[in-house]
CSV table of C-alpha atoms in Angstrom, one decimal:
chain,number,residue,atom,x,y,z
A,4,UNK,CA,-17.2,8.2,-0.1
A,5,UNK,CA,-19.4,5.8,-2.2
A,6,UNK,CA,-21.7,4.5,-0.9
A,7,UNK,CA,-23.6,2.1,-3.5
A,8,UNK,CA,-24.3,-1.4,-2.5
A,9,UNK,CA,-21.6,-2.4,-5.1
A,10,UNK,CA,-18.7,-0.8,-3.0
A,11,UNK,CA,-15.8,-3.0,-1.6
A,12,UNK,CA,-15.4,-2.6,2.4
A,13,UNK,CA,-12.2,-1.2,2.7
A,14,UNK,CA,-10.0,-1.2,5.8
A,15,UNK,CA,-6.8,0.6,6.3
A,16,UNK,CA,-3.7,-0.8,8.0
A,17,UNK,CA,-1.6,1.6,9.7
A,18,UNK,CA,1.5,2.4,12.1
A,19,UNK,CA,2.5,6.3,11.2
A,20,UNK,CA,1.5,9.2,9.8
A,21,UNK,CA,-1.1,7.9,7.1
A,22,UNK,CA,0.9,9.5,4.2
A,23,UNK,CA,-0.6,7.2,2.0
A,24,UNK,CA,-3.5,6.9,3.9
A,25,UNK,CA,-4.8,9.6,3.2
A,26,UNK,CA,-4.1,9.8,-0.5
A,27,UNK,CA,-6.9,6.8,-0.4
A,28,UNK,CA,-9.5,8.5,1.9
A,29,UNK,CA,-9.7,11.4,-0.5
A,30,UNK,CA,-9.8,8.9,-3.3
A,31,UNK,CA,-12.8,7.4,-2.0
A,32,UNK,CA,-14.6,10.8,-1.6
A,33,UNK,CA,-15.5,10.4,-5.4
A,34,UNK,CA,-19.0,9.3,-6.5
A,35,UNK,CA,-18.2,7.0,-8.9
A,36,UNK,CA,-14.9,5.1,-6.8
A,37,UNK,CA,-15.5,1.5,-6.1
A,38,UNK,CA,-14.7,1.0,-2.9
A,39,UNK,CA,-15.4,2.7,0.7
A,40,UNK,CA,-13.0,3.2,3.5
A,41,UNK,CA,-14.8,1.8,6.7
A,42,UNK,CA,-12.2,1.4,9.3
A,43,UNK,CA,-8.6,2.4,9.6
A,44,UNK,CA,-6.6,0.4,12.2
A,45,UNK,CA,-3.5,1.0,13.8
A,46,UNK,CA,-0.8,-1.2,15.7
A,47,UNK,CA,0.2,1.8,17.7
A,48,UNK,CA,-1.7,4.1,19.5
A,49,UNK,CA,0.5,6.9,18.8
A,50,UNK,CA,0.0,6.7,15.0
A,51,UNK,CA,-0.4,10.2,13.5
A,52,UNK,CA,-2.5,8.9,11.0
A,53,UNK,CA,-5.5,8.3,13.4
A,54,UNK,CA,-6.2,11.5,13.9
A,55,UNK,CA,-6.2,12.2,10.3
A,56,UNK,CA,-8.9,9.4,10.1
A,57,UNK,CA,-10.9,10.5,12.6
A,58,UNK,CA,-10.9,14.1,11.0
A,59,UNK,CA,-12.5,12.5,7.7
A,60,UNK,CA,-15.3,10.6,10.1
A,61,UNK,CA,-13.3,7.6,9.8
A,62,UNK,CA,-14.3,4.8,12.5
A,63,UNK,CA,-10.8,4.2,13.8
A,64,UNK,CA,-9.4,1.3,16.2
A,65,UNK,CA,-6.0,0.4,17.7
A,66,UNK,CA,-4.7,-2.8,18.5
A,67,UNK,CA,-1.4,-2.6,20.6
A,68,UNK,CA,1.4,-5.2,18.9
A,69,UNK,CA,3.4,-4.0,21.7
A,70,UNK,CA,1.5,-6.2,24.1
A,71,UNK,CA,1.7,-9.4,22.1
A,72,UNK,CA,5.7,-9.2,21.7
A,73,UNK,CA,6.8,-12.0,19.4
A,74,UNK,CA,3.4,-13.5,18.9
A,75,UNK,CA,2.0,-12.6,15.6
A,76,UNK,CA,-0.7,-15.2,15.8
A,77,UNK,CA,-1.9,-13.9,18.8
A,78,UNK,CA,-1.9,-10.3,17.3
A,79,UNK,CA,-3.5,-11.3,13.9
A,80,UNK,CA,-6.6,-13.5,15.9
A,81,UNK,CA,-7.2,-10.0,17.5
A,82,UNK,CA,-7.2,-8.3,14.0
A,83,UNK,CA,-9.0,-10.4,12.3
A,84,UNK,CA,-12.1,-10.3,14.7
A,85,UNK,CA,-12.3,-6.5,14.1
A,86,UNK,CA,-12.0,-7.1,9.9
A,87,UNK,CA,-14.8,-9.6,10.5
A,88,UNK,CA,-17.0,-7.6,12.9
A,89,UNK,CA,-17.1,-5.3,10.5
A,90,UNK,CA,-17.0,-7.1,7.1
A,91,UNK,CA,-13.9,-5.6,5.5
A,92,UNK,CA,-13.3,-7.5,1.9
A,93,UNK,CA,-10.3,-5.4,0.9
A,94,UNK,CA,-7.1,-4.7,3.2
A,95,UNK,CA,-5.3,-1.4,2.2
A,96,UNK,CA,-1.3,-1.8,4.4
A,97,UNK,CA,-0.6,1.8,4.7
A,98,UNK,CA,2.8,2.2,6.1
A,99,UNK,CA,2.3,-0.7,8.6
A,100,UNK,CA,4.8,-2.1,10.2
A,101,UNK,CA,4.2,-5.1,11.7
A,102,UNK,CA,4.7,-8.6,9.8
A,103,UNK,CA,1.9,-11.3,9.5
A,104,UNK,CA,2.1,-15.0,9.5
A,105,UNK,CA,2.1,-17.3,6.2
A,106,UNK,CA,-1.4,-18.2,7.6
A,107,UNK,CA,-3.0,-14.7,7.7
A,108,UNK,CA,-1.3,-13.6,4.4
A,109,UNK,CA,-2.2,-16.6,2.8
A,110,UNK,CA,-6.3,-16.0,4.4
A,111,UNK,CA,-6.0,-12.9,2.7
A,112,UNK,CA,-4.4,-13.3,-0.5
A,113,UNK,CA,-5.8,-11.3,-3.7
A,114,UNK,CA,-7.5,-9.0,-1.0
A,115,UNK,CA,-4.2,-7.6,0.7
A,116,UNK,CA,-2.7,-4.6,-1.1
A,117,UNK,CA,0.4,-2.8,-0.2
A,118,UNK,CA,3.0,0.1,-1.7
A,119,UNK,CA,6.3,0.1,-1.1
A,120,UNK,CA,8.8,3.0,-2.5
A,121,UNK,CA,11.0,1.1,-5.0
A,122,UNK,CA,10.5,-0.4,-8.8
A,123,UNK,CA,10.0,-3.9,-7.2
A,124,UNK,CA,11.4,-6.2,-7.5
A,125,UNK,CA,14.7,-4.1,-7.2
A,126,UNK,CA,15.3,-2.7,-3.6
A,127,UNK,CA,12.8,-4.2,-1.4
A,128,UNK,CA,13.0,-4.1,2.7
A,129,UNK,CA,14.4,-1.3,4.6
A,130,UNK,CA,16.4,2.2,2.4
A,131,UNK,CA,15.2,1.6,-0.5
A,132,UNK,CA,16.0,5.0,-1.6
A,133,UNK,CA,19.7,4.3,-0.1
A,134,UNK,CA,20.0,1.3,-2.1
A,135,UNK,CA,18.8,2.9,-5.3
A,136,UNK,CA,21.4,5.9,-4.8
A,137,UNK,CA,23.9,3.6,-4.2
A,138,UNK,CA,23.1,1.4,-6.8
A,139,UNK,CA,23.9,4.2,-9.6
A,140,UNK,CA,20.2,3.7,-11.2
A,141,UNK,CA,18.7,6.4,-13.1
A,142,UNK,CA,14.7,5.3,-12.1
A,143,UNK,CA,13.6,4.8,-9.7
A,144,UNK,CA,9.5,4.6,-8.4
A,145,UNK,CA,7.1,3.2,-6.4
A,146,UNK,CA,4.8,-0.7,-6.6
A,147,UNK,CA,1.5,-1.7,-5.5
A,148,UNK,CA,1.5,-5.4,-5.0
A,149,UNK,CA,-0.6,-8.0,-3.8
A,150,UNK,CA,0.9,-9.5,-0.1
A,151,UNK,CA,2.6,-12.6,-0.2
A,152,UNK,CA,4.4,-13.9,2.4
A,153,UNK,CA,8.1,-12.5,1.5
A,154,UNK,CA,8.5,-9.3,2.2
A,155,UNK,CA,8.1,-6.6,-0.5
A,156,UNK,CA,6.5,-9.3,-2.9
A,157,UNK,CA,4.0,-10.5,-4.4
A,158,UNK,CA,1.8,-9.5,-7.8
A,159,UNK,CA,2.2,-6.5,-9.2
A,160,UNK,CA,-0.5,-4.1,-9.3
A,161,UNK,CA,0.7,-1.1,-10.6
A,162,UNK,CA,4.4,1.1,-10.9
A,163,UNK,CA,5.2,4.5,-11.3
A,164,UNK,CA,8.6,6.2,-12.0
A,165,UNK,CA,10.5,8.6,-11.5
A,166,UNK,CA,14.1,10.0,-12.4
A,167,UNK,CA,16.9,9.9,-10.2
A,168,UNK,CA,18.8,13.0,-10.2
A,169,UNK,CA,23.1,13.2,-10.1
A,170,UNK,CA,22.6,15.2,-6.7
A,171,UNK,CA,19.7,13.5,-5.5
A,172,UNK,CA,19.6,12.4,-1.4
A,173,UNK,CA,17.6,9.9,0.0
A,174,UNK,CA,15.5,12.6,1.1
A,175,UNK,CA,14.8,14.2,-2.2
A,176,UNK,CA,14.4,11.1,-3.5
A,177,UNK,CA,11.9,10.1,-1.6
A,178,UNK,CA,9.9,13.1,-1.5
A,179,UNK,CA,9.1,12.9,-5.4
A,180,UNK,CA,8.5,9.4,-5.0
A,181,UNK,CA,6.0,10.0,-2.5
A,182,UNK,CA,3.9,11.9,-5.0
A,183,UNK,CA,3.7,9.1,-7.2
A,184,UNK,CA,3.0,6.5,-4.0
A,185,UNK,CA,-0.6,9.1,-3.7
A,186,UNK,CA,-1.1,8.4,-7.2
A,187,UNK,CA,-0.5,5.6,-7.9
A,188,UNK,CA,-2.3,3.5,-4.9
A,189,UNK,CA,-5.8,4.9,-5.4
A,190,UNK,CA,-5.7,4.2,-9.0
A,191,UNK,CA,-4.5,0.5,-7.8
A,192,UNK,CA,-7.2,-0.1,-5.5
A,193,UNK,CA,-9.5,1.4,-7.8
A,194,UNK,CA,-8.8,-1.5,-10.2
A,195,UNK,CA,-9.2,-4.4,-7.7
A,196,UNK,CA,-12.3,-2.7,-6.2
A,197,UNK,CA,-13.9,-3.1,-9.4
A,198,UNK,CA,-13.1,-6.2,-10.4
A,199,UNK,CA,-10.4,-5.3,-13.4
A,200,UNK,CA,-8.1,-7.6,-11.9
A,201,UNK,CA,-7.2,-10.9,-12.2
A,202,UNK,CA,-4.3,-13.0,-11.0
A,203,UNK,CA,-2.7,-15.5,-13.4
A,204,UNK,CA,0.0,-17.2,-11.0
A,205,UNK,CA,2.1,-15.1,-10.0
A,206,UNK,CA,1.3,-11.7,-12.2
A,207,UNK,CA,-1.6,-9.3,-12.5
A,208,UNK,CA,-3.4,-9.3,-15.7
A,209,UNK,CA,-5.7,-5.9,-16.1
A,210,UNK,CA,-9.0,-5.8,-18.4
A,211,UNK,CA,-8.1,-3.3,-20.9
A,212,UNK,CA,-5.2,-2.4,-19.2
A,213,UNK,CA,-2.1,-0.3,-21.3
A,214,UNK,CA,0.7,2.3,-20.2
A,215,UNK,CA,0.2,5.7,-20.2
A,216,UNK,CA,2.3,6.2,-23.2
A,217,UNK,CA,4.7,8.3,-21.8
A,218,UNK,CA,8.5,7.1,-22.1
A,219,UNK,CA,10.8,8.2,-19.4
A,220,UNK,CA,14.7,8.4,-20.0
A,221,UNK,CA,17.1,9.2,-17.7
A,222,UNK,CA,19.4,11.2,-17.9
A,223,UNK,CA,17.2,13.2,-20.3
A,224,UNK,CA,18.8,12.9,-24.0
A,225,UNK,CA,19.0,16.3,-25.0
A,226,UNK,CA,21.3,16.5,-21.4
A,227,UNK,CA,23.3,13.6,-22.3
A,228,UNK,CA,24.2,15.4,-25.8
C-alpha cells in the first residue's frame, strides 16, 4: 500500500466474504495508488472477509449490529468513533449490509462510495440479476456511486457492462458481473482519492474523464444476421 503523506485514509465496510474487498486491498498495493486501506470493519463477526484482511496486515474491527437491533443511531455513534479514532477520510461499503440513517449518510456524503451489481439506476435493491433476466435486457453491469440516503442511489462514479446471454442464470450472470465489480471499484476510488472528482448536483463530473471507446452490442450483430 501507499504510503505518501498525500494518501486518503481509507476504511472498508463489510458484512461477508470481502469479494470486493479485496479487489481494493490489492489495488492499494500499488506505489503510485492514492489512497491506503487502514481499517476494515465488519457488522458481523462471522464475516469471511476479516480474515482476508487480517491476512494482508489489515487492522480489522467488528461492531456487532446484532446487539443494537432496530437502533441505527446507536450503531452508527459506535462506528463513527472508530472512523474518527483512526482518521478515515474515505468510506469504501463493501458488501455491507446494514442501512445508515439520513444523518450519517448525509455526515458522509462525497466521502461514502459503494458498488452495487446492476446498470443503476435500473434494478436497484435485492436480485438484481433476477430482475435483469426477467426484465429481457441484453446488458447488464455493475455502478459505483456516491451514498445517498435511498438505497442503491446516489452520483454516479463509474459503470461497467456486460452482455446478458439467451441462457444466462442469475448465477452466471452474476459471476461475470463480479469481474467487472473488481475492476471497476478500484479504478473508482482511485479517482476520488486523487481528487479527479467533483459533484455538480446530483452527477459526477471527471477531470479528463472519457469512455473507453469500446461499444458493446448485444446480441452481437454478426449473430443477429
Amino acid at each position: 500500500m501507499s504510503n505518501s503523506p498525500a494518501t486518503k485514509r481509507i476504511a472498508i465496510l463489510i458484512s461477508g466474504r470481502g469479494s470486493n474487498m479485496a479487489a481494493l486491498i490489492e489495488a492499494a498495493k500499488a506505489p503510485d495508488f492514492p489512497a491506503e486501506i487502514v481499517a476494515v470493519i465488519s457488522n458481523r463477526a462471522d464475516a469471511g472477509g476479516l480474515e482476508k484482511a487480517a491476512a494482508h496486515g489489515i487492522p480489522t474491527t467488528v461492531i456487532e449490529s446484532k446487539a443494537f437491533g432496530k437502533d441505527r443511531a446507536g450503531f452508527e455513534v459506535m462506528l463513527q468513533r472508530r472512523l474518527d479514532e483512526i482518521n478515515v477520510e474515505l468510506i469504501c461499503l463493501g458488501g455491507f449490509m446494514r442501512l445508515f440513517t439520513a444523518e450519517f449518510v448525509q455526515r458522509w456524503y462525497g466521502k461514502m462510495l459503494n458498488i452495487h451489481p446492476s446498470l443503476l439506476p435500473s434494478f436497484p435493491g435485492l436480485d438484481p440479476h433476477g430482475q435483469a433476466l426477467r426484465s429481457g435486457v441484453k446488458i447488464s453491469g455493475a455502478t459505483v456511486h456516491f451514498v445517498i440516503p435511498e438505497t442503491d442511489a446516489g452520483p454516479i462514479l463509474m459503470q461497467g457492462a456486460v452482455a446478458v446471454g439467451e441462457d444466462d442464470t442469475p448465477e452466471m450472470l452474476a459471476a461475470r458481473i463480479l469481474e467487472v465489480e473488481h475492476r471497476i471499484y478500484p479504478d473508482a476510488l482511485r479517482l476520488v482519492a486523487s481528487g479527479k472528482i467533483r459533484l455538480e448536483g446530483a452527477t459526477c463530473k471527471t477531470a479528463g474523464g472519457a469512455g473507453s471507446g469500446d461499444v458493446l452490442i448485444s446480441p452481437a450483430i454478426g449473430q443477429a444476421r
